Coordinates of C-alpha atoms in Angstrom, one line a residue:
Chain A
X119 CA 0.0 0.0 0.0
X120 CA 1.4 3.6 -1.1
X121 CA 1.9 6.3 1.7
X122 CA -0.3 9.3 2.2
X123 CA -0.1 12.5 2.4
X124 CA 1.0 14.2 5.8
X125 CA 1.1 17.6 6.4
X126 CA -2.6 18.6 6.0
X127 CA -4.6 19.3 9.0
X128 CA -8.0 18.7 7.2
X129 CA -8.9 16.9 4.5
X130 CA -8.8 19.6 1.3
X131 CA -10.8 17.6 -0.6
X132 CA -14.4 17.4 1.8
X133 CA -13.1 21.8 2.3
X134 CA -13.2 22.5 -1.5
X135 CA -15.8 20.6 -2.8
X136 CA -19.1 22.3 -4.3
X137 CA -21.9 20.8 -2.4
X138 CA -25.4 22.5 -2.0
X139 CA -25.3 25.7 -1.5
X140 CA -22.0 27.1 -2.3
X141 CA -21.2 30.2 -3.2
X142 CA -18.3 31.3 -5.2
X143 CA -18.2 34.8 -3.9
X144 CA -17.8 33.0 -0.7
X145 CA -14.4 31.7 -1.5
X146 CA -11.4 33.5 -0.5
X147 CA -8.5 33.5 -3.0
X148 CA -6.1 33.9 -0.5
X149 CA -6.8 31.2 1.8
X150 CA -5.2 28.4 2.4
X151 CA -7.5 25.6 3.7
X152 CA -6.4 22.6 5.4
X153 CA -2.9 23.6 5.8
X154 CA -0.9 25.3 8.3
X155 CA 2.6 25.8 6.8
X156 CA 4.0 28.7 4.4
X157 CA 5.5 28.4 1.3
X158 CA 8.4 27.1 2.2
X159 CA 7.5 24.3 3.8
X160 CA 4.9 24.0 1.1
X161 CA 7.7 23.2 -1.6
X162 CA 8.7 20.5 0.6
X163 CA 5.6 19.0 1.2
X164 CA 5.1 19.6 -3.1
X165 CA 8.4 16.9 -3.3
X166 CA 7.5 14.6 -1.0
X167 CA 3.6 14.1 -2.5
X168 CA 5.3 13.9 -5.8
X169 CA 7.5 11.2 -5.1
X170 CA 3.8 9.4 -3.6
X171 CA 1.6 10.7 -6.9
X172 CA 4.5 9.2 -9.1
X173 CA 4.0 6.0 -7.0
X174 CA 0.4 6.0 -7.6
X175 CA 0.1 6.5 -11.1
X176 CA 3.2 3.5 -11.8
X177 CA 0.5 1.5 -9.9
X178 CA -2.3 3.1 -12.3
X179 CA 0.0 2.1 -15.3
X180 CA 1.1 -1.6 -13.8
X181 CA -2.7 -2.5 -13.8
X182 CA -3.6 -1.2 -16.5
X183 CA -1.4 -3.1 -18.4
X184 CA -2.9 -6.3 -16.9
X185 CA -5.9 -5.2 -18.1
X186 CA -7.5 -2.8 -15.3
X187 CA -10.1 -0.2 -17.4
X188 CA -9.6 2.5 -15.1
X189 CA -8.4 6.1 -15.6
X190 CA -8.6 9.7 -14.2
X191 CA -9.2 12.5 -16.0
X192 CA -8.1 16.1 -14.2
X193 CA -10.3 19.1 -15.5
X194 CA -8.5 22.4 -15.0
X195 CA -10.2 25.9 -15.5
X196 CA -9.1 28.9 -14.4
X197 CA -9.3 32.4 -15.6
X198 CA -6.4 33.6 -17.1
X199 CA -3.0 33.9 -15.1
X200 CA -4.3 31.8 -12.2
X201 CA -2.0 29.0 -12.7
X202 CA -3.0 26.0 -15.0
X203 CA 0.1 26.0 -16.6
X204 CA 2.2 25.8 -13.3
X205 CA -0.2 22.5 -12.1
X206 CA 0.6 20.8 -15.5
X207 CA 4.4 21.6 -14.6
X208 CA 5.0 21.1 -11.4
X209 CA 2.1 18.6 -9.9
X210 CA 1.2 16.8 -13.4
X211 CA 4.6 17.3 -14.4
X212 CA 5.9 14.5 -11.5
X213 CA 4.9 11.8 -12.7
X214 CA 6.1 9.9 -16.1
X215 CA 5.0 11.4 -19.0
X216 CA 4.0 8.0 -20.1
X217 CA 1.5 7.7 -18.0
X218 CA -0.3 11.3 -19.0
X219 CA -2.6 12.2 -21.9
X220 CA -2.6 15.9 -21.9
X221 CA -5.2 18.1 -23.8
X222 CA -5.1 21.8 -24.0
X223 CA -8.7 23.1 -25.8
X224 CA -8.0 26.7 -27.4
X225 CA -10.6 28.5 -29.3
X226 CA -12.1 25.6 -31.4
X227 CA -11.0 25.4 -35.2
X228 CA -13.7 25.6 -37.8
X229 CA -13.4 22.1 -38.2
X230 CA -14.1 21.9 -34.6
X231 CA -17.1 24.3 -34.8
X232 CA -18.9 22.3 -37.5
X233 CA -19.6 19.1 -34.4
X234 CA -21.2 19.5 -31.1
X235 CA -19.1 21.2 -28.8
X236 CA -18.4 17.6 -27.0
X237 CA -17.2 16.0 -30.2
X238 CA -13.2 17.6 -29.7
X239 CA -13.6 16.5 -26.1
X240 CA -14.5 12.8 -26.5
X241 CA -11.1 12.4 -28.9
X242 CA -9.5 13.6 -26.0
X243 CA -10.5 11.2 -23.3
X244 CA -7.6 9.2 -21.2
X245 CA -7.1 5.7 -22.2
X246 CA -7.0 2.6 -19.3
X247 CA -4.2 3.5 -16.8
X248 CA -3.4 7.1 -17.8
X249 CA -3.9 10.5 -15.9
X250 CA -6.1 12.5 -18.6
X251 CA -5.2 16.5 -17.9
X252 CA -7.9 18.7 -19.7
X253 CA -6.4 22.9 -19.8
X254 CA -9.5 24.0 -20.1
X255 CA -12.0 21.8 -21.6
X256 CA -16.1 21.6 -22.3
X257 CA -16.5 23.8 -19.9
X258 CA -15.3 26.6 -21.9
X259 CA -18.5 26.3 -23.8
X260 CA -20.6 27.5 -20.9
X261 CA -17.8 30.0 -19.6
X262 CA -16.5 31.7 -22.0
X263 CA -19.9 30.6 -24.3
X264 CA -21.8 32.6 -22.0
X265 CA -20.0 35.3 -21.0
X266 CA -19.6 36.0 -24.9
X267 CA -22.7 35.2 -25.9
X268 CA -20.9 32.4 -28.4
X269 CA -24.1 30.4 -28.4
X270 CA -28.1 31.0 -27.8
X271 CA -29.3 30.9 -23.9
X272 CA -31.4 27.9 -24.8
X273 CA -28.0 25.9 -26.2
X274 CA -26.0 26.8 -23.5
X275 CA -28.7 25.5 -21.4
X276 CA -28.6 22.2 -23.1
X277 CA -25.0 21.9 -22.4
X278 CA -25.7 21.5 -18.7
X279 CA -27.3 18.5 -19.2
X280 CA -25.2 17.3 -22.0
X281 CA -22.4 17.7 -19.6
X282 CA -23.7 15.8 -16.9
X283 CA -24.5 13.1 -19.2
X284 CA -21.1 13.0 -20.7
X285 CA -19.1 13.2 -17.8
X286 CA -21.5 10.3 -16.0
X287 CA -20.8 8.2 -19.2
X288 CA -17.6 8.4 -18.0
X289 CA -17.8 7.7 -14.7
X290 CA -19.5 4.6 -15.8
X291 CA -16.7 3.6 -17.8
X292 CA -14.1 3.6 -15.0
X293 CA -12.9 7.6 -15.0
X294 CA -12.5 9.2 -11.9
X295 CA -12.9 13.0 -12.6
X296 CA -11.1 15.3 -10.7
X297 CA -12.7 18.6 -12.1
X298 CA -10.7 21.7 -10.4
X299 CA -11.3 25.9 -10.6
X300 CA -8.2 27.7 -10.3
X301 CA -9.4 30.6 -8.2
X302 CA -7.7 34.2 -7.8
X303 CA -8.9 37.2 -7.2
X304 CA -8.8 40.6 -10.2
X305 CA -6.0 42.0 -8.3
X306 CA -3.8 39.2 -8.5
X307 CA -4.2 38.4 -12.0
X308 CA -3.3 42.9 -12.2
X309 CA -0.7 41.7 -10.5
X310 CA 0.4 38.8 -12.6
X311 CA -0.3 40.8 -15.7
X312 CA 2.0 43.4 -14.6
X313 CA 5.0 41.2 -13.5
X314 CA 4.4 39.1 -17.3
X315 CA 5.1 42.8 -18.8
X316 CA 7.9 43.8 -16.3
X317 CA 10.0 40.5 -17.2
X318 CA 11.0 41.0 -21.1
X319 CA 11.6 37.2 -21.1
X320 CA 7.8 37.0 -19.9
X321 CA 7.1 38.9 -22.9
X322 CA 5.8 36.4 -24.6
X323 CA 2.7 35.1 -22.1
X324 CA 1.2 38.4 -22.1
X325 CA -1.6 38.8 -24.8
X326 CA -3.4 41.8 -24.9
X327 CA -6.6 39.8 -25.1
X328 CA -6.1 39.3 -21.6
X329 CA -6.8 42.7 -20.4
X330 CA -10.0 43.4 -22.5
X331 CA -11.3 40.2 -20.9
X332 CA -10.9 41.8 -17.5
X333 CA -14.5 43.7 -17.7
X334 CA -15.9 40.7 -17.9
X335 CA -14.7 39.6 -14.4
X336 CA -18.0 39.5 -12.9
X337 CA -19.9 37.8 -16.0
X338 CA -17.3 35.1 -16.1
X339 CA -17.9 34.5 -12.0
X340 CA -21.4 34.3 -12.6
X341 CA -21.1 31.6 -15.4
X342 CA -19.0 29.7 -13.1
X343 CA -21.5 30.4 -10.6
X344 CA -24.4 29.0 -12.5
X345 CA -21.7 26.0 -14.1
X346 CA -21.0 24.6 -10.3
X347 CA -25.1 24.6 -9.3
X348 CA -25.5 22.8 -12.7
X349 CA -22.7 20.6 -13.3
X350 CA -21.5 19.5 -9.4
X351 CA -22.7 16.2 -9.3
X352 CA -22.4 13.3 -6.5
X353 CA -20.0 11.5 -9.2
X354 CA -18.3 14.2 -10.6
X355 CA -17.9 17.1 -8.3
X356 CA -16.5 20.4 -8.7
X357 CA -13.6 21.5 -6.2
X358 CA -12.8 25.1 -5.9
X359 CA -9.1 26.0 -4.6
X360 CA -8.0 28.9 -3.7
X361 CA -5.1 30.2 -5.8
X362 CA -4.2 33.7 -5.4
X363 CA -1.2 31.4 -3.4
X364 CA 0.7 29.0 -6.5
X365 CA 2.5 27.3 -3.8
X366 CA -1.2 26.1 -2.0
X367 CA -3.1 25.4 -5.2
X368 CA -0.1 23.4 -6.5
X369 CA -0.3 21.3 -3.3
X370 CA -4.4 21.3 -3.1
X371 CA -4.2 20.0 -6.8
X372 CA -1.4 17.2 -6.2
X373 CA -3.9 16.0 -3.0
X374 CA -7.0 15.8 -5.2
X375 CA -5.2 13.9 -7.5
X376 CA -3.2 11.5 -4.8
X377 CA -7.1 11.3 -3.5
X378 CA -8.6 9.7 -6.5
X379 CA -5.8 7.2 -6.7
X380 CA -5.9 6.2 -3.4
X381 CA -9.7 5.5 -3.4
X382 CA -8.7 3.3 -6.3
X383 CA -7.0 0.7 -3.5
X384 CA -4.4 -0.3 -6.4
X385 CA -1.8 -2.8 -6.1
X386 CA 0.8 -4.2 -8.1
X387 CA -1.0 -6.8 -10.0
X388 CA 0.1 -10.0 -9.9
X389 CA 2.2 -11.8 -12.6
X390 CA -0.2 -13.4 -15.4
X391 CA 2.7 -16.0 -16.4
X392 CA 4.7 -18.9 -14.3
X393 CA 7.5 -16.9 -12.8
X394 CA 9.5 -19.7 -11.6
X395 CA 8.9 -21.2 -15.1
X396 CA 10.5 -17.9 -16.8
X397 CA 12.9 -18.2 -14.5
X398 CA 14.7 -21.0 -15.9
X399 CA 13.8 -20.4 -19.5
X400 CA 15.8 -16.9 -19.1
X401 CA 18.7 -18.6 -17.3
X402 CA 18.8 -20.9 -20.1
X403 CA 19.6 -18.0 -22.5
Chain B
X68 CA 21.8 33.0 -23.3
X69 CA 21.5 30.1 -21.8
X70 CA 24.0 28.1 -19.8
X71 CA 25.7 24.8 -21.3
X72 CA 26.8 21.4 -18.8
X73 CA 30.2 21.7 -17.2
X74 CA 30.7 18.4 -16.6
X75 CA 31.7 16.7 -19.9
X76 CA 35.7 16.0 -21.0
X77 CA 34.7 15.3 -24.6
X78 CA 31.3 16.4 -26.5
X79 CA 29.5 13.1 -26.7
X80 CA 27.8 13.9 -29.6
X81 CA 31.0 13.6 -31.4
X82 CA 32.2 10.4 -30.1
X83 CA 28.8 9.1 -30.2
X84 CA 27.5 10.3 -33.7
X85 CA 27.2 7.4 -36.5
X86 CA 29.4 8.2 -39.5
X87 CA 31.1 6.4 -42.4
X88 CA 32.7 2.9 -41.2
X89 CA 30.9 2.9 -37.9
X90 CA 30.7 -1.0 -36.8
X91 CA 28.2 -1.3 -34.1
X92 CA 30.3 -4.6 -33.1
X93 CA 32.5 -2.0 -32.0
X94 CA 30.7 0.2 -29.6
X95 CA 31.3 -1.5 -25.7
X96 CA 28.1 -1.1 -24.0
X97 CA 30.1 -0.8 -20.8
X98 CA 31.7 2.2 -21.9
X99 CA 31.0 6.0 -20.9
X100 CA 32.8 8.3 -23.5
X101 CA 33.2 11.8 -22.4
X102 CA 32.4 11.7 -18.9
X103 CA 34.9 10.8 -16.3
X104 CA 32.6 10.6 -13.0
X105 CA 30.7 8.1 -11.6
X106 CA 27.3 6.9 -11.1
X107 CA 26.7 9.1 -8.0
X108 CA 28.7 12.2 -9.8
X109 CA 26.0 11.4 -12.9
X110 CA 22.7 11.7 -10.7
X111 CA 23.9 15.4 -9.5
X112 CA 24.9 16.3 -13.2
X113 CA 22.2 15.0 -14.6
X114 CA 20.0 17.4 -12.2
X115 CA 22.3 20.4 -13.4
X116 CA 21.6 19.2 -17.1
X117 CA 17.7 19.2 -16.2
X118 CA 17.5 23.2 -15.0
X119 CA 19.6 23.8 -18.5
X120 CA 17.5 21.4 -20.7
X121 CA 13.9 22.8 -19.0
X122 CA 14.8 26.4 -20.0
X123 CA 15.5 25.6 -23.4
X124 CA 12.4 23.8 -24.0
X125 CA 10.7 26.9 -22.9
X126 CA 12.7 29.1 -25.1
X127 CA 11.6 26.8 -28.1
X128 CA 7.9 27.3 -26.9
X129 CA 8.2 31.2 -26.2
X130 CA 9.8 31.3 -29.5
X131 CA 6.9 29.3 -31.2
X132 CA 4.5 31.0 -29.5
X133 CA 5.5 34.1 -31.7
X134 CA 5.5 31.9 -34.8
X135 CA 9.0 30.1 -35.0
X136 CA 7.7 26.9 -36.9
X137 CA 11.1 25.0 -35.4
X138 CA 10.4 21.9 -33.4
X139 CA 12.9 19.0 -32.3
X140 CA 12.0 15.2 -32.6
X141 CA 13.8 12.6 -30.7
X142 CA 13.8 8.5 -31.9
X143 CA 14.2 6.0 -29.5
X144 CA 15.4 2.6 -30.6
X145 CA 16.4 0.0 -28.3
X146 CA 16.4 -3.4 -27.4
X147 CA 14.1 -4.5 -24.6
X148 CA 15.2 -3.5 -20.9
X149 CA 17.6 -1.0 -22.6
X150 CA 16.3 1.9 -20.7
X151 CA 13.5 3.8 -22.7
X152 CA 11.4 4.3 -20.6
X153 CA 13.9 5.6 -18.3
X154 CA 14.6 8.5 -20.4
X155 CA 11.6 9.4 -21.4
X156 CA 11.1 9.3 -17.5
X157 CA 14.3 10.8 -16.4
X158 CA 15.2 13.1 -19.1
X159 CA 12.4 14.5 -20.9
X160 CA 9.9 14.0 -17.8
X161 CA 12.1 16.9 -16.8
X162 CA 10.9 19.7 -19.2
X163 CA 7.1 21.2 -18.7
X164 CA 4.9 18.5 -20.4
X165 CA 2.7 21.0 -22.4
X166 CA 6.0 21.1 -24.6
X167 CA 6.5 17.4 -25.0
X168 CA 4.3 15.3 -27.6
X169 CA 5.3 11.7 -26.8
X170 CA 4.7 8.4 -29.0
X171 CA 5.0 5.1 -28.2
X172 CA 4.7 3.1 -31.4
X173 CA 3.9 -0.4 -30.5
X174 CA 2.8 -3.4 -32.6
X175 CA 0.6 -1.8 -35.7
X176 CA -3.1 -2.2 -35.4
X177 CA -4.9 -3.6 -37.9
X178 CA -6.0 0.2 -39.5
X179 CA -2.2 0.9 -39.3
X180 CA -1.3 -1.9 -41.3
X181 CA -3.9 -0.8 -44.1
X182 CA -1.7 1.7 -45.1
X183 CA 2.3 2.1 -45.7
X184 CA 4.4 2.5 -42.9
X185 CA 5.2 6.3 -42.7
X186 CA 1.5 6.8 -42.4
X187 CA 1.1 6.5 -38.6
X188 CA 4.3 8.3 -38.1
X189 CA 3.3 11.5 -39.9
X190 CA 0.2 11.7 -37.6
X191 CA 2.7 12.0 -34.8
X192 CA 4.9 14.5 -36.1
X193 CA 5.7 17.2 -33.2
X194 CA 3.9 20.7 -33.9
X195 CA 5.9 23.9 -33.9
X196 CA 7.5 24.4 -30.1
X197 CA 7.6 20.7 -29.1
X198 CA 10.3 18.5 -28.5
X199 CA 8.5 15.3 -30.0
X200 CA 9.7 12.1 -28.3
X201 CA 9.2 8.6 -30.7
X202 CA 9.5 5.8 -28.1
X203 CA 10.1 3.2 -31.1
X204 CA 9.2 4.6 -34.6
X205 CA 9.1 4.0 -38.3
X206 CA 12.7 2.1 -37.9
X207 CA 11.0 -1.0 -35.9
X208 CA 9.6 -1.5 -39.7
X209 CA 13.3 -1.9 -40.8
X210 CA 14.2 -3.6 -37.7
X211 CA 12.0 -6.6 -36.7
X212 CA 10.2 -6.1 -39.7
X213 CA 13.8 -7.6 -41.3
X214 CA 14.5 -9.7 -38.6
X215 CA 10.8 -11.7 -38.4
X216 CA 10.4 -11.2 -42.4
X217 CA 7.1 -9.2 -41.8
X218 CA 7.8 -7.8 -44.9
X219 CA 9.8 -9.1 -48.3
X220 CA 12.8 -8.2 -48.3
X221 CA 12.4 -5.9 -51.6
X222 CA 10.3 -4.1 -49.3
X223 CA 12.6 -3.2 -46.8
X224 CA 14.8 -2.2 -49.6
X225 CA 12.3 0.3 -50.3
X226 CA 11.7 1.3 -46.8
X227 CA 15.5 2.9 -45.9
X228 CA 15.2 4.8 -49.2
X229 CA 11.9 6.2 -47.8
X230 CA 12.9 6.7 -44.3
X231 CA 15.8 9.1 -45.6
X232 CA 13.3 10.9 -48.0
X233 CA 10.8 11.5 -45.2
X234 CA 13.7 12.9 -42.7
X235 CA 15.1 14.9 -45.1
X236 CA 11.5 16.2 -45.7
X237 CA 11.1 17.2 -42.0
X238 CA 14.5 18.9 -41.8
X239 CA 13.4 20.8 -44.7
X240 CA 10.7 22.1 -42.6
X241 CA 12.3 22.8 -39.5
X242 CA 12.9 19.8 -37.6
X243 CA 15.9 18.8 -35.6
X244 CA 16.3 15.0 -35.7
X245 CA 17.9 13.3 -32.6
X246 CA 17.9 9.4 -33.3
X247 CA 19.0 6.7 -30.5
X248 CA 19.8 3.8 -30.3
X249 CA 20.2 2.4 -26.9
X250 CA 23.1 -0.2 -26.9
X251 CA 22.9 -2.7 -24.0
X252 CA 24.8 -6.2 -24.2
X253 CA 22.7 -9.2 -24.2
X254 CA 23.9 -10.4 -20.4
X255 CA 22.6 -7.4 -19.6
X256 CA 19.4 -7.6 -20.7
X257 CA 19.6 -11.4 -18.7
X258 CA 20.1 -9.7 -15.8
X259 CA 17.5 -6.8 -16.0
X260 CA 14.8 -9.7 -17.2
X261 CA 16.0 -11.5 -14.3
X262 CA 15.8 -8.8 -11.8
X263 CA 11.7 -8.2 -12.8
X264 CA 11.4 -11.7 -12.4
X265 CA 12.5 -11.7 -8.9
X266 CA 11.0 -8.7 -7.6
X267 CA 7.1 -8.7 -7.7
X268 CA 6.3 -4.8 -8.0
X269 CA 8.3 -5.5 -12.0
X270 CA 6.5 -8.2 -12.6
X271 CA 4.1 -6.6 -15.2
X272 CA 6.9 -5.5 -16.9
X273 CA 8.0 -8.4 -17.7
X274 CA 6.7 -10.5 -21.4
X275 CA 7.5 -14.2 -21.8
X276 CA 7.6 -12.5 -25.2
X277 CA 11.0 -10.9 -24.2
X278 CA 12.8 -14.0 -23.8
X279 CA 11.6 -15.7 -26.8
X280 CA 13.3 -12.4 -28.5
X281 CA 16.7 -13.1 -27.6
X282 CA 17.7 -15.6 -29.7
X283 CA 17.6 -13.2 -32.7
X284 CA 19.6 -11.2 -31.1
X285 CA 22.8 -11.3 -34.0
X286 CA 20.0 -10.6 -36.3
X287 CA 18.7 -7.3 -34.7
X288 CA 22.4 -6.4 -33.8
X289 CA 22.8 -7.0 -38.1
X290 CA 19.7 -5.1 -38.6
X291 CA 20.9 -1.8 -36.7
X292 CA 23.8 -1.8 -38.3
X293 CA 22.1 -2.1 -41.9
X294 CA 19.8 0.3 -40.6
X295 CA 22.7 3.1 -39.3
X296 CA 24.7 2.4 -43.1
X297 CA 21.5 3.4 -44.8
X298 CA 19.7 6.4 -42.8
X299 CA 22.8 7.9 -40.7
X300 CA 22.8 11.3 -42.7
X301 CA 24.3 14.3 -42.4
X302 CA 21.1 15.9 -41.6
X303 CA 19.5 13.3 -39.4
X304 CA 22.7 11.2 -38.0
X305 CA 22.4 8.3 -35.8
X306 CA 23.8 8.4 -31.7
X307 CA 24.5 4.9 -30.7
X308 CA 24.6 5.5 -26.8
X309 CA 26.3 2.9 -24.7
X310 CA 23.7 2.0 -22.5
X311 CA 24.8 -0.7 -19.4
X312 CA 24.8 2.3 -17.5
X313 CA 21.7 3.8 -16.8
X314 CA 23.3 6.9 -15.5
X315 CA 25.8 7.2 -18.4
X316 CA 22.6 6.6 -21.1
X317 CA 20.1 9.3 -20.0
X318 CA 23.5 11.8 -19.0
X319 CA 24.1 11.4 -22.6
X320 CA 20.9 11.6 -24.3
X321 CA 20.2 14.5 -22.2
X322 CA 23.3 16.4 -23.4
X323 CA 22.3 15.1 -27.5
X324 CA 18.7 17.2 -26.6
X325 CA 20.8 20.6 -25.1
X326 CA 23.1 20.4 -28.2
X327 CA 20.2 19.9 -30.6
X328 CA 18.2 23.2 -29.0
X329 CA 21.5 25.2 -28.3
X330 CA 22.2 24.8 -32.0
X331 CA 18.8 27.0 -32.4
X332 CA 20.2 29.8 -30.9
X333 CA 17.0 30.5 -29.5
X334 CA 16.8 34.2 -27.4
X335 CA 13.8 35.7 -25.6
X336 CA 11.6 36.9 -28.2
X337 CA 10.7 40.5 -28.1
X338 CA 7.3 41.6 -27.8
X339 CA 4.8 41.6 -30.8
X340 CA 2.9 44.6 -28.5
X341 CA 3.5 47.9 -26.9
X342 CA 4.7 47.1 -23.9
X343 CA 4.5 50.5 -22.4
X344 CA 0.9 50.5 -23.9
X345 CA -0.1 47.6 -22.4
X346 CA 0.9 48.8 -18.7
X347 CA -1.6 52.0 -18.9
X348 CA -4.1 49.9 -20.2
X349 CA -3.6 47.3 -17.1
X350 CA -3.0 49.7 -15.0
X351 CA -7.1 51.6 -15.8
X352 CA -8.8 47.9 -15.1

């Protein structure tokens, strides 16, 4: 059996989950729930869950090549600057890249356009034994859909449902989904802006885009808002972590995911061949 | 400009590099040319080469990001238990994995074989940015496709002529070739078979398959080298990496990757915006 996690005072997972009732405006960006330390001592607590994620997903990989269906699928959205990239580095980025099936959705291609907003998304899906990492995913088409207006009220609707059907599809065919909101405040991502055109070799992150989105704070909220009470099911929950704080969010992240695999009970599967057999054939060579 | 390792008495990629009159029979897969320390001296430089190698993959992306179309493509070829898995693992698992596109090319599916044999590999092709890792590739098809006679051997004939026709095609368009070959010795591979035998958390890594294998061993030693006199160009040359030594192998192919993106010359790119702009504009949200 693979070691947990130590240094959290409370479970993060039962603190960020969207159950009835929450509210987003609720959230602090700048807390840190379930853990005491700063970021230094956050860093090290980052290595040592790596070392048990990378564990974890070997066992993922090991049964899955014995035939084990099962798979996890990690759905990040954020708003910009809040730190998907830096989860897909440094918590995703632990493990074997052979074990990872990585998807970033960007604004959909016409090709794209001409199918239902799910049919890039399906392609995408983890196969048995891998860690499936959406940055960003169907979600954008209620988000940013929304906000923009990118689709009639009554198809955004739909997608609710269509979402909730899709997702417990693949709950029903062995995914954990780990579905995660990045969450800073409007100030920090000033701040982040600012420091991305401060550093000429950060030059190349900024896009102006990024600041025109900013009136749109609110409306975005609200979409996620409305997303969570739609889309934050028993099977497929949202959690909300705080991220105004890289160092927490990296670590709330990494638990989620060290979470899923853990309620999996894995272990190393046992040989499907005589070992003792192999044995001598080998020495025989 | 970014930094290049220290710790190497001779450029491997010299030594290492395939070129006319190379006799595989003659590479000791003991050895360790170029580096003088040891095993332990190996972990700590590899972790220096990591810091080096991670920046320069994320000058590649900032560079693409901008619309450099330059990418870099590295093909593993190995023997069973030779280690690549441990490079992909221990090397390139160090760089950000948003600018990694990985393929493992196993056994072609039924689909695959429907068409000719460059036709899954194109589909893998790294985009513009990535450092595209081929964890076996179109050479198996030259390789045990010689060795088992899965094709005839007019065929195969054909095959190197279009292997060097395709590289040279993605050279052309901006692709930096690194090709491996792993080189273990065949008591090594007893003892690494041997070693997943005995301890049960390698036991699915281990294929009855993989013992049946060695007896073509000569064969697939005569296949590489057929394989190196016909497709080690100028523009795509072969690295045969001596390989006994775990430490020694993924020292080296790290250092082949540094060279290949340190060849690019790749700077900061400057901003395609008014920065000073862009800080008023931030500044007013």
């Amino acid at each position: 059996m693979t070691k947990h996690e130590g240094f959290w005072t409370t479970d993060p997972a039962d603190i960020l989950k969207v159950g009835p009732g929450f509210r987003l405006t609720d959230v602090d960006p700048d807390a840190h729930p379930g853990y005491d330390g700063d970021k230094k001592s956050a860093v090290r607590a980052l290595a040592e869950g790596a070392d048990i994620l990378a564990e974890l997903q070997e066992l993922l990989t090991a049964n899955a090549t014995l035939g084990d269906p099962r798979r996890v699928l990690l759905v990040l959205q954020a708003m910009d600057t809040a730190g998907k990239g830096g989860i897909v580095k440094h918590v995703v980025g632990s493990v074997d890249p052979q074990g990872v099936h990585l998807a970033a959705f960007k604004k959909p291609t016409p090709e794209e356009l001409e199918h239902d907003f799910l049919w890039r998304i399906h392609r995408q899906v983890p196969g048995a034994g891998k860690i499936g990492v959406f940055d960003r995913s169907h979600y954008e088409d209620v988000l940013i859909g929304r906000v923009r207006s990118l689709a009639p009220a009554d198809e955004i609707e739909r997608r609710y449902g269509a979402i909730v059907d899709f997702e417990r599809e693949l709950v029903g065919s062995d995914t954990t989904i780990v579905k995660v909101m990045l969450h800073i405040s409007p100030d920090e991502q000033r701040a982040r802006l600012a420091d991305r055109l401060d550093r000429p070799e950060k030059h190349w992150k900024f896009n102006p885009g990024d600041i025109d989105e900013r009136v749109h704070w609110p409306a975005y909220m609200e979409a996620y808002q409305a997303a969570f009470e739609r889309t934050s099911t028993p099977e497929a929950p949202w959690f909300v972590v705080p991220a105004n704080h890289k160092w927490y969010a990296r670590l709330a992240v990494q638990h989620l995911l060290i979470d899923a695999l853990h309620a999996m009970k894995l272990e190393w599967p046992p040989a499907d061949y005589d070992v003792e057999a192999e044995k001598r054939r080998l020495a025989a060579t």
